[in-house]
Coordinates of C-alpha atoms in Angstrom, one line a residue:
Chain R
X181 CA 73.0 70.6 80.4
X182 CA 74.1 70.5 84.3
X183 CA 74.6 74.1 83.9
X184 CA 75.5 74.7 87.2
X185 CA 78.1 72.1 87.2
X186 CA 79.5 73.2 84.1
X187 CA 79.7 76.9 85.8
X188 CA 81.5 75.2 88.2
X189 CA 84.0 73.4 86.9
X190 CA 84.7 76.2 84.5
X191 CA 85.3 78.4 87.4
X192 CA 87.9 75.7 89.0
X193 CA 89.9 76.4 85.5
X194 CA 88.1 73.4 83.1
X195 CA 87.9 75.0 79.4
X196 CA 85.7 72.0 77.9
X197 CA 83.7 72.7 80.4
X198 CA 83.3 76.5 79.7
X199 CA 83.1 75.5 75.8
X200 CA 80.0 73.2 76.3
X201 CA 78.6 76.5 77.8
X202 CA 80.1 78.7 74.9
X203 CA 78.5 76.0 72.5
X204 CA 75.3 76.3 74.4
X205 CA 74.9 80.2 74.5
X206 CA 76.6 80.8 71.0
X207 CA 73.9 81.7 68.8
X208 CA 71.8 83.7 70.9
X209 CA 75.0 86.2 71.7
X210 CA 75.8 85.8 68.3
X211 CA 72.4 87.2 67.5
X212 CA 71.8 89.5 69.7
X213 CA 75.7 91.3 68.8
X214 CA 74.7 91.0 64.7
X215 CA 71.5 92.5 65.4
X216 CA 73.3 95.5 67.6
X217 CA 76.1 95.5 65.6
X218 CA 74.7 95.5 62.1
X219 CA 77.1 93.5 60.3
X220 CA 78.5 90.0 60.9
X221 CA 82.3 90.5 60.7
X222 CA 81.9 92.4 64.0
X223 CA 79.1 90.8 65.4
X224 CA 81.4 88.1 65.5
X225 CA 84.5 89.9 67.1
X226 CA 82.2 90.9 69.4
X227 CA 81.2 87.6 70.4
X228 CA 84.5 86.5 70.7
X229 CA 85.9 88.9 72.7
X230 CA 82.3 88.6 75.0
X231 CA 83.5 85.1 75.6
X232 CA 86.9 85.5 76.4
X233 CA 85.9 88.2 78.8
X234 CA 83.6 86.3 80.2
X235 CA 85.7 83.3 81.0
X236 CA 88.5 86.0 82.7
X237 CA 85.7 87.4 85.0
X238 CA 83.7 84.3 85.8
X239 CA 85.5 84.1 89.1
X240 CA 83.0 86.7 89.7
X241 CA 79.5 85.5 89.1
X242 CA 77.9 84.4 92.1
X243 CA 74.6 83.0 90.8
X244 CA 72.0 84.2 88.9
X245 CA 70.6 83.5 85.0
X246 CA 74.4 82.9 83.7
X247 CA 72.4 83.7 80.3
X248 CA 71.6 87.3 81.1
X249 CA 75.3 87.4 82.9
X250 CA 76.7 86.3 79.8
X251 CA 74.3 88.7 77.2
X252 CA 75.0 91.5 79.3
X253 CA 79.3 90.6 78.9
X254 CA 78.0 90.8 74.8
X255 CA 75.9 93.9 75.2
X256 CA 79.3 95.4 76.2
X257 CA 81.2 93.8 73.9
X258 CA 79.2 95.6 71.2
X259 CA 79.6 98.8 72.8
X260 CA 83.4 99.2 73.0
X261 CA 83.1 98.0 68.7
X262 CA 80.9 100.4 68.2
X263 CA 83.2 103.1 70.3
X264 CA 85.7 102.0 68.3
X265 CA 84.1 101.6 64.5
X266 CA 82.6 105.5 65.8
X267 CA 86.3 106.8 66.7
X268 CA 87.6 105.1 62.9
X269 CA 84.9 106.5 60.9
X270 CA 86.6 105.1 57.8
X271 CA 84.9 101.6 57.9
X272 CA 81.0 102.6 57.7
X273 CA 78.8 99.5 59.1
X274 CA 76.6 100.6 56.0
X275 CA 78.8 99.5 53.7
X276 CA 80.0 96.9 55.3
X277 CA 76.3 95.5 55.4
X278 CA 75.8 96.4 52.3
X279 CA 78.9 94.1 50.7
X280 CA 78.6 91.5 53.3
X281 CA 73.9 90.5 53.6
X282 CA 72.4 89.3 56.2
X283 CA 74.0 85.6 56.7
X284 CA 70.2 84.6 57.5
X285 CA 69.0 85.0 54.2
X286 CA 70.3 82.5 52.0
X287 CA 68.4 81.8 49.2
X288 CA 66.9 78.1 49.9
X289 CA 65.4 77.2 46.6
X290 CA 64.0 73.5 47.2
X291 CA 61.6 75.2 50.0
X292 CA 60.4 78.3 48.8
X293 CA 59.9 80.1 45.2
X294 CA 61.9 83.4 44.3
X295 CA 58.9 85.5 44.5
X296 CA 59.0 83.9 48.2
X297 CA 62.4 85.0 49.2
X298 CA 62.4 87.9 47.6
X299 CA 60.1 89.1 50.1
X300 CA 61.2 87.7 53.3
X301 CA 64.8 88.9 51.8
X302 CA 63.0 92.6 51.4
X303 CA 61.5 92.7 55.1
X304 CA 64.8 91.3 56.6
X305 CA 66.6 94.4 55.1
X306 CA 63.2 96.4 56.0
X307 CA 64.1 95.5 59.7
X308 CA 67.8 95.8 59.6
X309 CA 67.7 98.9 58.2
X310 CA 65.6 100.3 60.6
X311 CA 67.1 99.1 63.7
X312 CA 70.3 100.2 62.3
X313 CA 68.6 103.4 62.5
X314 CA 67.8 103.8 66.7
X315 CA 70.2 104.8 69.0
X316 CA 72.5 102.2 70.5
X317 CA 70.6 101.4 74.1
X318 CA 67.4 101.7 72.3
X319 CA 68.6 99.3 69.2
X320 CA 69.5 96.8 72.5
X321 CA 66.3 96.9 74.1
X322 CA 64.5 96.6 71.3
X323 CA 66.4 93.6 70.1
X324 CA 66.5 92.0 73.2
X325 CA 62.6 93.0 74.1
X326 CA 61.1 92.3 69.9
X327 CA 64.2 89.6 68.4
X328 CA 65.0 87.5 71.3
X329 CA 62.1 87.7 73.2
X330 CA 63.7 89.1 77.1
X331 CA 60.7 90.2 80.1
X332 CA 61.4 93.7 81.1
X333 CA 63.5 92.4 84.5
X334 CA 66.0 90.5 82.3
X335 CA 66.3 93.4 80.1
X336 CA 67.1 95.7 83.2
X337 CA 69.6 92.9 84.3
X338 CA 71.1 92.5 80.4
X339 CA 71.4 96.3 79.7
X340 CA 72.4 97.5 83.6
X341 CA 69.7 100.3 83.1
X342 CA 67.0 100.6 85.5
X343 CA 63.7 99.6 84.9
X344 CA 62.0 102.9 83.4
X345 CA 64.5 103.5 81.5
X346 CA 63.7 99.9 79.8
X347 CA 60.3 101.0 79.8
X348 CA 61.2 104.7 78.0
X349 CA 64.0 103.0 75.9
X350 CA 61.6 100.5 74.8
X351 CA 58.7 102.9 73.7
X352 CA 60.6 105.3 72.0
X353 CA 62.5 102.4 70.2
X354 CA 58.9 100.7 68.8
X355 CA 57.9 104.1 67.8
X356 CA 60.6 104.8 65.8
X357 CA 60.9 101.6 64.0
X358 CA 57.0 101.9 63.8
X359 CA 57.5 105.2 61.7
X360 CA 60.7 103.7 59.6
X361 CA 58.8 100.8 58.9
X362 CA 56.1 102.8 57.2
X363 CA 58.4 103.7 54.3
X364 CA 59.0 100.1 53.5
X365 CA 55.1 99.7 52.9
X366 CA 55.0 98.7 49.8
X367 CA 57.5 95.8 50.6
X368 CA 56.0 94.1 53.6
X369 CA 53.6 91.3 53.8
X370 CA 49.6 92.7 53.2
X371 CA 49.0 91.3 57.0
X372 CA 51.6 94.0 58.2
X373 CA 50.9 97.1 56.2
X374 CA 50.9 99.9 58.9
X375 CA 47.8 102.2 58.1
Chain N
X1089 CA 49.5 107.3 63.0
X1090 CA 48.6 109.2 66.3
X1091 CA 50.8 111.8 68.1
X1092 CA 48.1 112.8 70.5
X1093 CA 49.7 110.2 73.2
X1094 CA 51.8 111.1 75.7
X1095 CA 55.1 110.0 76.4
X1096 CA 53.3 107.9 79.4
X1097 CA 50.6 106.8 77.2
X1098 CA 53.0 105.3 74.9
X1099 CA 55.1 103.9 77.6
X1100 CA 52.0 102.5 79.5
X1101 CA 50.7 101.4 76.2
X1102 CA 53.9 99.2 75.7
X1103 CA 53.5 97.3 78.8
X1104 CA 50.1 96.4 78.4
X1105 CA 51.0 95.1 75.0
X1106 CA 53.7 93.1 76.7
X1107 CA 52.1 92.4 79.8
X1108 CA 53.5 94.4 82.2
X1109 CA 51.0 95.8 84.0
X1110 CA 49.6 94.7 87.0
X1111 CA 46.1 93.7 87.5
X1112 CA 44.7 97.0 88.5
X1113 CA 46.2 99.1 86.0
X1114 CA 45.8 97.0 83.3
X1115 CA 42.0 97.1 84.2
X1116 CA 42.2 100.8 84.3
X1117 CA 43.8 100.9 80.9
X1118 CA 41.9 98.3 79.3
X1119 CA 38.6 100.9 80.3
X1120 CA 40.2 103.9 78.5
X1121 CA 41.4 101.7 75.6
X1122 CA 37.7 100.9 75.2
X1123 CA 36.6 104.6 74.5
X1124 CA 39.5 105.8 73.1
X1125 CA 39.7 105.0 69.5
X1126 CA 43.1 106.9 69.0
X1127 CA 44.7 104.8 71.6
X1128 CA 42.6 102.1 70.5
X1129 CA 44.8 102.8 67.1
X1130 CA 48.2 103.1 68.3
X1131 CA 47.7 99.7 70.2
X1132 CA 47.2 98.0 66.5
X1133 CA 50.0 99.6 64.8
X1134 CA 51.9 98.6 68.0
X1135 CA 51.4 95.5 67.7
X1136 CA 52.1 95.0 63.7
X1137 CA 55.7 96.8 64.7
X1138 CA 56.2 94.1 67.3
X1139 CA 55.0 91.3 65.1
X1140 CA 57.0 92.7 62.4
X1141 CA 59.9 92.5 64.5
X1142 CA 59.6 88.8 65.5
X1143 CA 60.0 88.0 62.2
X1144 CA 63.5 89.0 61.7
X1145 CA 65.2 86.2 61.3
X1146 CA 68.2 84.3 63.2
X1147 CA 71.5 84.3 62.1
X1148 CA 73.6 80.9 61.7
X1149 CA 77.1 81.9 63.6
X1150 CA 79.6 81.4 61.2
X1151 CA 81.7 80.1 63.4
X1152 CA 82.4 78.4 67.2
X1153 CA 83.4 80.7 69.6
X1154 CA 85.2 78.1 71.5
X1155 CA 88.4 79.0 73.7
X1156 CA 91.4 77.4 73.1
X1157 CA 92.3 75.2 75.7
X1158 CA 96.3 75.4 75.0
X1159 CA 95.8 79.1 75.3
X1160 CA 93.4 79.5 78.0
X1161 CA 93.5 76.4 79.8
X1162 CA 95.0 76.9 83.7
X1163 CA 95.6 74.3 86.2
X1164 CA 93.4 74.4 89.2
X1165 CA 93.2 77.6 90.8
X1166 CA 91.9 76.1 94.1
X1167 CA 94.3 73.6 94.6
X1168 CA 97.7 74.0 97.4
X1169 CA 98.3 77.7 98.5
X1170 CA 97.8 79.6 96.1
X1171 CA 94.0 79.6 96.3
X1172 CA 94.5 80.4 100.2
X1173 CA 96.9 83.5 99.5
X1174 CA 94.0 85.9 99.7
X1175 CA 92.6 84.5 102.4
X1176 CA 96.0 84.5 104.5
X1177 CA 96.7 87.9 103.2
X1178 CA 93.5 89.4 104.3
X1179 CA 93.9 87.4 107.7
X1180 CA 97.7 88.9 107.8
X1181 CA 96.4 92.2 107.2
X1182 CA 93.2 91.8 110.1
X1183 CA 96.1 90.6 112.0
X1184 CA 98.5 93.5 111.6
X1185 CA 95.8 96.0 112.2
X1186 CA 95.3 94.6 115.5
X1187 CA 98.7 94.8 116.4
X1188 CA 99.0 98.4 114.9
X1189 CA 96.1 99.4 117.2
X1190 CA 97.1 97.4 120.3
X1191 CA 100.5 98.9 119.8
X1192 CA 98.9 102.5 120.1
X1193 CA 96.7 101.5 122.8
X1194 CA 100.2 100.7 124.6
X1195 CA 101.6 103.8 123.9
X1196 CA 98.8 105.9 124.5
X1197 CA 98.7 104.0 127.7
X1198 CA 102.4 104.0 128.4
X1199 CA 101.8 108.4 128.0
X1200 CA 100.2 107.9 131.6
X1201 CA 102.8 105.5 132.7
X1202 CA 105.4 107.8 132.0
X1203 CA 104.2 110.3 133.8
X1204 CA 105.0 108.2 137.2
X1205 CA 108.3 108.7 137.2
X1206 CA 107.8 112.6 138.2
X1207 CA 105.5 111.6 140.3
X1208 CA 107.5 108.9 142.2
X1209 CA 110.7 111.3 142.6
X1210 CA 108.3 113.6 144.3
X1211 CA 106.5 111.1 146.3
X1212 CA 110.1 110.4 147.7
X1213 CA 110.9 114.5 148.2
X1214 CA 108.1 114.1 150.5
X1215 CA 109.1 111.6 152.2
X1216 CA 113.0 112.9 152.2
X1217 CA 111.5 115.9 153.9
X1218 CA 108.8 114.7 156.2
X1219 CA 112.1 113.0 157.5
X1220 CA 113.8 116.3 157.3
X1221 CA 110.8 117.2 159.7
X1222 CA 110.8 114.8 161.7
X1223 CA 114.1 115.5 162.8
X1224 CA 113.2 119.0 164.1
X1225 CA 111.9 119.3 167.6
X1226 CA 107.8 118.0 167.2
X1227 CA 104.8 118.5 169.5
X1228 CA 103.8 116.3 172.1
X1229 CA 103.7 112.4 171.1
X1230 CA 100.3 111.8 172.8
X1231 CA 98.6 114.0 170.4
X1232 CA 100.2 112.4 167.7
X1233 CA 97.9 109.3 167.4
X1234 CA 95.1 111.5 167.1
X1235 CA 96.8 113.2 164.3
X1236 CA 98.1 109.9 162.7
X1237 CA 94.1 108.6 162.3
X1238 CA 93.1 112.2 161.1
X1239 CA 96.3 111.9 158.7
X1240 CA 95.0 108.1 158.0
X1241 CA 91.5 109.5 157.2
X1242 CA 92.2 112.3 154.9
X1243 CA 94.7 109.8 153.1
X1244 CA 91.7 107.3 153.0
X1245 CA 89.6 110.1 151.5
X1246 CA 92.5 111.4 149.1
X1247 CA 93.4 108.1 147.6
X1248 CA 91.5 105.5 148.7
X1249 CA 93.8 103.1 146.8
X1250 CA 96.2 103.4 149.6
X1251 CA 94.0 102.5 151.9
X1252 CA 92.8 99.1 150.2
X1253 CA 97.1 97.8 151.5
X1254 CA 95.4 98.2 155.1
X1255 CA 94.5 95.3 155.8
X1256 CA 92.0 96.2 159.3
X1257 CA 91.5 98.8 161.3
X1258 CA 93.2 96.5 163.6
X1259 CA 96.3 97.3 161.6
X1260 CA 95.9 100.8 161.5
X1261 CA 95.6 101.2 165.4
X1262 CA 99.1 98.8 165.4
X1263 CA 100.2 101.5 163.3
X1264 CA 99.3 104.8 164.9
X1265 CA 100.7 103.0 168.1
X1266 CA 103.8 102.4 166.4
X1267 CA 104.6 105.8 164.4
X1268 CA 103.6 107.0 167.5
X1269 CA 105.5 105.2 170.0
X1270 CA 108.8 105.9 167.0
X1271 CA 108.1 109.5 167.0
X1272 CA 108.4 109.6 170.8
X1273 CA 111.4 108.0 170.7
X1274 CA 112.7 110.6 167.9
X1275 CA 112.3 112.9 170.5
X1276 CA 113.6 111.6 173.8
X1277 CA 116.8 111.3 171.2
X1278 CA 117.0 115.5 169.9
X1279 CA 116.3 116.3 173.3
X1280 CA 119.3 115.0 174.3
X1281 CA 121.2 118.1 173.4
X1282 CA 119.5 120.4 175.2
X1283 CA 115.8 120.1 174.2
X1284 CA 113.6 119.6 177.3
X1285 CA 111.5 116.6 176.9
X1286 CA 107.6 117.8 176.8
X1287 CA 105.5 117.3 180.1
X1288 CA 103.8 113.9 178.5
X1289 CA 106.7 112.2 177.3
X1290 CA 108.7 112.9 180.9
X1291 CA 105.4 111.9 182.3
X1292 CA 105.8 108.7 180.6
X1293 CA 108.6 107.9 182.6
X1294 CA 112.5 108.1 182.4
X1295 CA 113.3 105.0 181.0
X1296 CA 115.6 105.4 177.7
X1297 CA 113.8 104.1 175.0
X1298 CA 114.7 100.5 173.9
X1299 CA 115.8 100.5 170.9
X1300 CA 114.3 97.4 168.3
X1301 CA 114.3 97.0 164.8
X1302 CA 111.1 98.7 163.5
X1303 CA 111.0 95.8 160.5
X1304 CA 109.7 94.1 163.5
X1305 CA 106.0 95.2 163.4
X1306 CA 106.1 97.5 160.5
X1307 CA 103.4 100.3 160.8
X1308 CA 101.2 100.0 158.2
X1309 CA 101.2 103.7 156.6
X1310 CA 104.9 104.0 156.4
X1311 CA 105.5 100.3 155.6
X1312 CA 102.8 100.9 152.6
X1313 CA 105.0 103.4 151.8
X1314 CA 108.2 102.1 151.8
X1315 CA 106.8 99.1 150.1
X1316 CA 105.8 101.5 146.6
X1317 CA 108.9 103.2 146.9
X1318 CA 111.9 100.7 147.8
X1319 CA 110.6 97.4 147.6
X1320 CA 113.9 95.9 149.2
X1321 CA 115.2 97.6 152.1
X1322 CA 118.6 99.2 152.4
X1323 CA 120.6 99.8 155.2
X1324 CA 119.9 103.1 155.0
X1325 CA 115.8 102.9 154.8
X1326 CA 116.3 100.8 157.9
X1327 CA 118.3 103.2 160.1
X1328 CA 116.0 105.8 159.2
X1329 CA 113.1 104.0 160.7
X1330 CA 112.1 104.8 163.8
X1331 CA 113.0 103.0 167.0
X1332 CA 110.1 101.1 169.1
X1333 CA 109.7 102.6 172.1
X1334 CA 108.4 101.1 175.5
X1335 CA 108.3 103.7 177.4
X1336 CA 104.9 105.1 177.6
X1337 CA 103.7 102.7 175.1
X1338 CA 100.6 101.4 176.7
X1339 CA 99.7 105.0 178.3
X1340 CA 100.3 106.7 174.9
X1341 CA 98.6 103.4 172.6
X1342 CA 95.6 103.5 175.1
X1343 CA 95.3 107.5 174.9
X1344 CA 95.5 107.0 170.7
X1345 CA 93.0 104.5 171.2
X1346 CA 90.5 106.4 173.2
X1347 CA 91.4 109.5 170.9
X1348 CA 90.9 107.3 168.0
X1349 CA 87.4 106.1 168.8
X1350 CA 86.9 110.1 169.5
X1351 CA 88.3 111.1 166.0
X1352 CA 86.1 113.4 165.1
X1353 CA 86.2 115.4 168.0
X1354 CA 89.7 115.5 168.4
X1355 CA 89.8 116.6 164.3
X1356 CA 87.3 119.9 165.3
X1357 CA 89.8 120.8 168.3
X1358 CA 91.8 124.0 167.3
X1359 CA 94.8 122.4 167.1
X1360 CA 97.7 123.7 169.5
X1361 CA 100.4 125.3 168.1
X1362 CA 102.8 122.1 168.5
X1363 CA 100.3 119.9 167.3
X1364 CA 100.1 121.9 164.2
X1365 CA 103.9 121.1 163.7
X1366 CA 103.0 117.6 163.9
X1367 CA 99.9 117.9 161.7
X1368 CA 101.8 119.4 158.9
X1369 CA 104.3 116.5 159.2
X1370 CA 101.6 113.9 159.4
X1371 CA 99.6 115.4 156.5
X1372 CA 102.6 115.1 154.3
X1373 CA 103.0 111.8 155.4
X1374 CA 99.5 111.3 154.4
X1375 CA 100.0 112.9 150.7
X1376 CA 103.7 111.3 150.4
X1377 CA 101.4 107.7 151.2
X1378 CA 98.4 108.9 148.3
X1379 CA 100.9 109.9 145.6
X1380 CA 102.5 106.5 146.8
X1381 CA 99.5 104.6 146.0
X1382 CA 98.4 106.7 143.0
X1383 CA 101.9 105.8 141.8
X1384 CA 100.0 102.8 141.5
X1385 CA 101.1 99.2 142.9
X1386 CA 102.9 97.7 139.8
X1387 CA 102.6 101.2 137.5
X1388 CA 106.0 102.1 138.4
X1389 CA 107.5 99.1 137.0
X1390 CA 106.7 98.7 133.4
X1391 CA 107.4 102.9 132.7
X1392 CA 111.1 101.9 131.7
X1393 CA 110.8 98.6 130.8
X1394 CA 107.7 97.8 128.5
X1395 CA 108.4 101.7 127.0
X1396 CA 109.5 99.7 123.7
X1397 CA 106.5 97.2 123.0
X1398 CA 104.1 99.7 122.0
X1399 CA 106.7 100.8 119.5
X1400 CA 108.0 97.5 118.7
X1401 CA 103.8 96.7 118.1
X1402 CA 103.3 99.2 115.9
X1403 CA 106.5 98.8 113.5
X1404 CA 105.8 94.8 113.2
X1405 CA 101.8 95.6 112.7
X1406 CA 102.5 98.6 109.9
X1407 CA 104.8 96.1 108.0
X1408 CA 102.8 93.5 108.1
X1409 CA 100.0 95.8 107.5
X1410 CA 101.9 97.2 103.8
X1411 CA 103.0 93.3 103.5
X1412 CA 99.5 91.9 103.4
X1413 CA 97.8 94.7 101.2
X1414 CA 100.8 94.5 98.5
X1415 CA 100.1 90.8 98.8
X1416 CA 96.1 91.2 98.2
X1417 CA 96.8 93.4 95.7
X1418 CA 99.6 91.3 94.0
X1419 CA 96.7 88.2 94.2
X1420 CA 93.8 90.4 92.2
X1421 CA 96.6 91.3 89.3
X1422 CA 97.6 88.1 89.0
X1423 CA 94.0 87.0 89.0

């Protein structure tokens, strides 16, 4: 995929070229949105909104990392969605999550035993719950760093925060996550139990 | 879990874990880590936490997020003039701003030029006053060239611009000669009603002055003033010009030349009572010439004709600026 050519064509109004970019990045964009939002539907809404916004703002893209630029729009869309939810608290994110379990936790009976599946599910639930317990800004940094694997500089670029702020947020988020995960000791794999 | 670490220590611990420390920082931190069991424990729990987070499974996308070309498709925006619109608007705005600036500069300049009409009539008044005084009995004409030379020097000092028009010293001498002869003739005319001629004038000979048109050889200083104040000689102005006398012209001219050479001595000598009046006339002539020159060659010409131009530029520039700005805003909103 010639990303630069696709971006140029999309900037000139070629929707098909832009859709090629969408198909390439939608997995990462949706996962970031899902970890930040905490439920699949809200994540899907935020992701769709982000891709539309990115297309409208594509003329202002002046080079650099397209992925970082796109994920910044995704995280901003997530923050907007979260603000909307907080203004209407009747639709609790926790309730939505419990009613709609993580889509990645589907049972794959032919490759793992039921015990393994349950263990995996427990770990995913614990991680999800601990992540959702973080403040929004710390959660975004933790997801981008420890789930998506971005560097400090990339996180600063995506979140629009200073490097020092990124370090500070990451440090605090990890401390909280460590404390939170200690509460799920019996659910964690033996090698990962925190003493 | 150890809580003995400060926030800064914990930030450094995370940076160490993520490989974000520089070489020197890393070495220093490793040295500290080797001697601090609490720090080692914190590092271990942090590693486990990060590893657990890395086990978070990726979730499949519920659907594609592609955009519908029927809804979001748009024609190539850079084709035709539509792509040039922002450029044209910007250029228009710049041009309009330039027009406004030029208009402002011209209007400020024309403010200075608008003072010229006040100066010009003043110069004319001086000339008419000079003409009036010339009708009065004047000093002996033989002193005139020296006084004229002094006046010219003063005019040179006061208005260098005026002397730019005077080509050479020869022309000055000729002009002084002409002026002196003209005044002699004028005095001769004035003497007719009963005023006795001055001894110098009488000594110069009794022949009546030959009336010649002064326009054949115009005096430099007078011609300069005339050229500025009345470009087209009218019969009145021609009539007011003194005739060129022939009586005593050679004598007066040679004396004028001598006194012109010794102008400094003459200028330092105490003026005779008769000369004082003549000096006043000469001073006024020089002042008028200086004022006429100060008005400037061509400074008078745009005073009325160019006055609307700055206003026109301001209006056109202002309208253009507004239109360009509106165009820019509209094109931005359209995007």
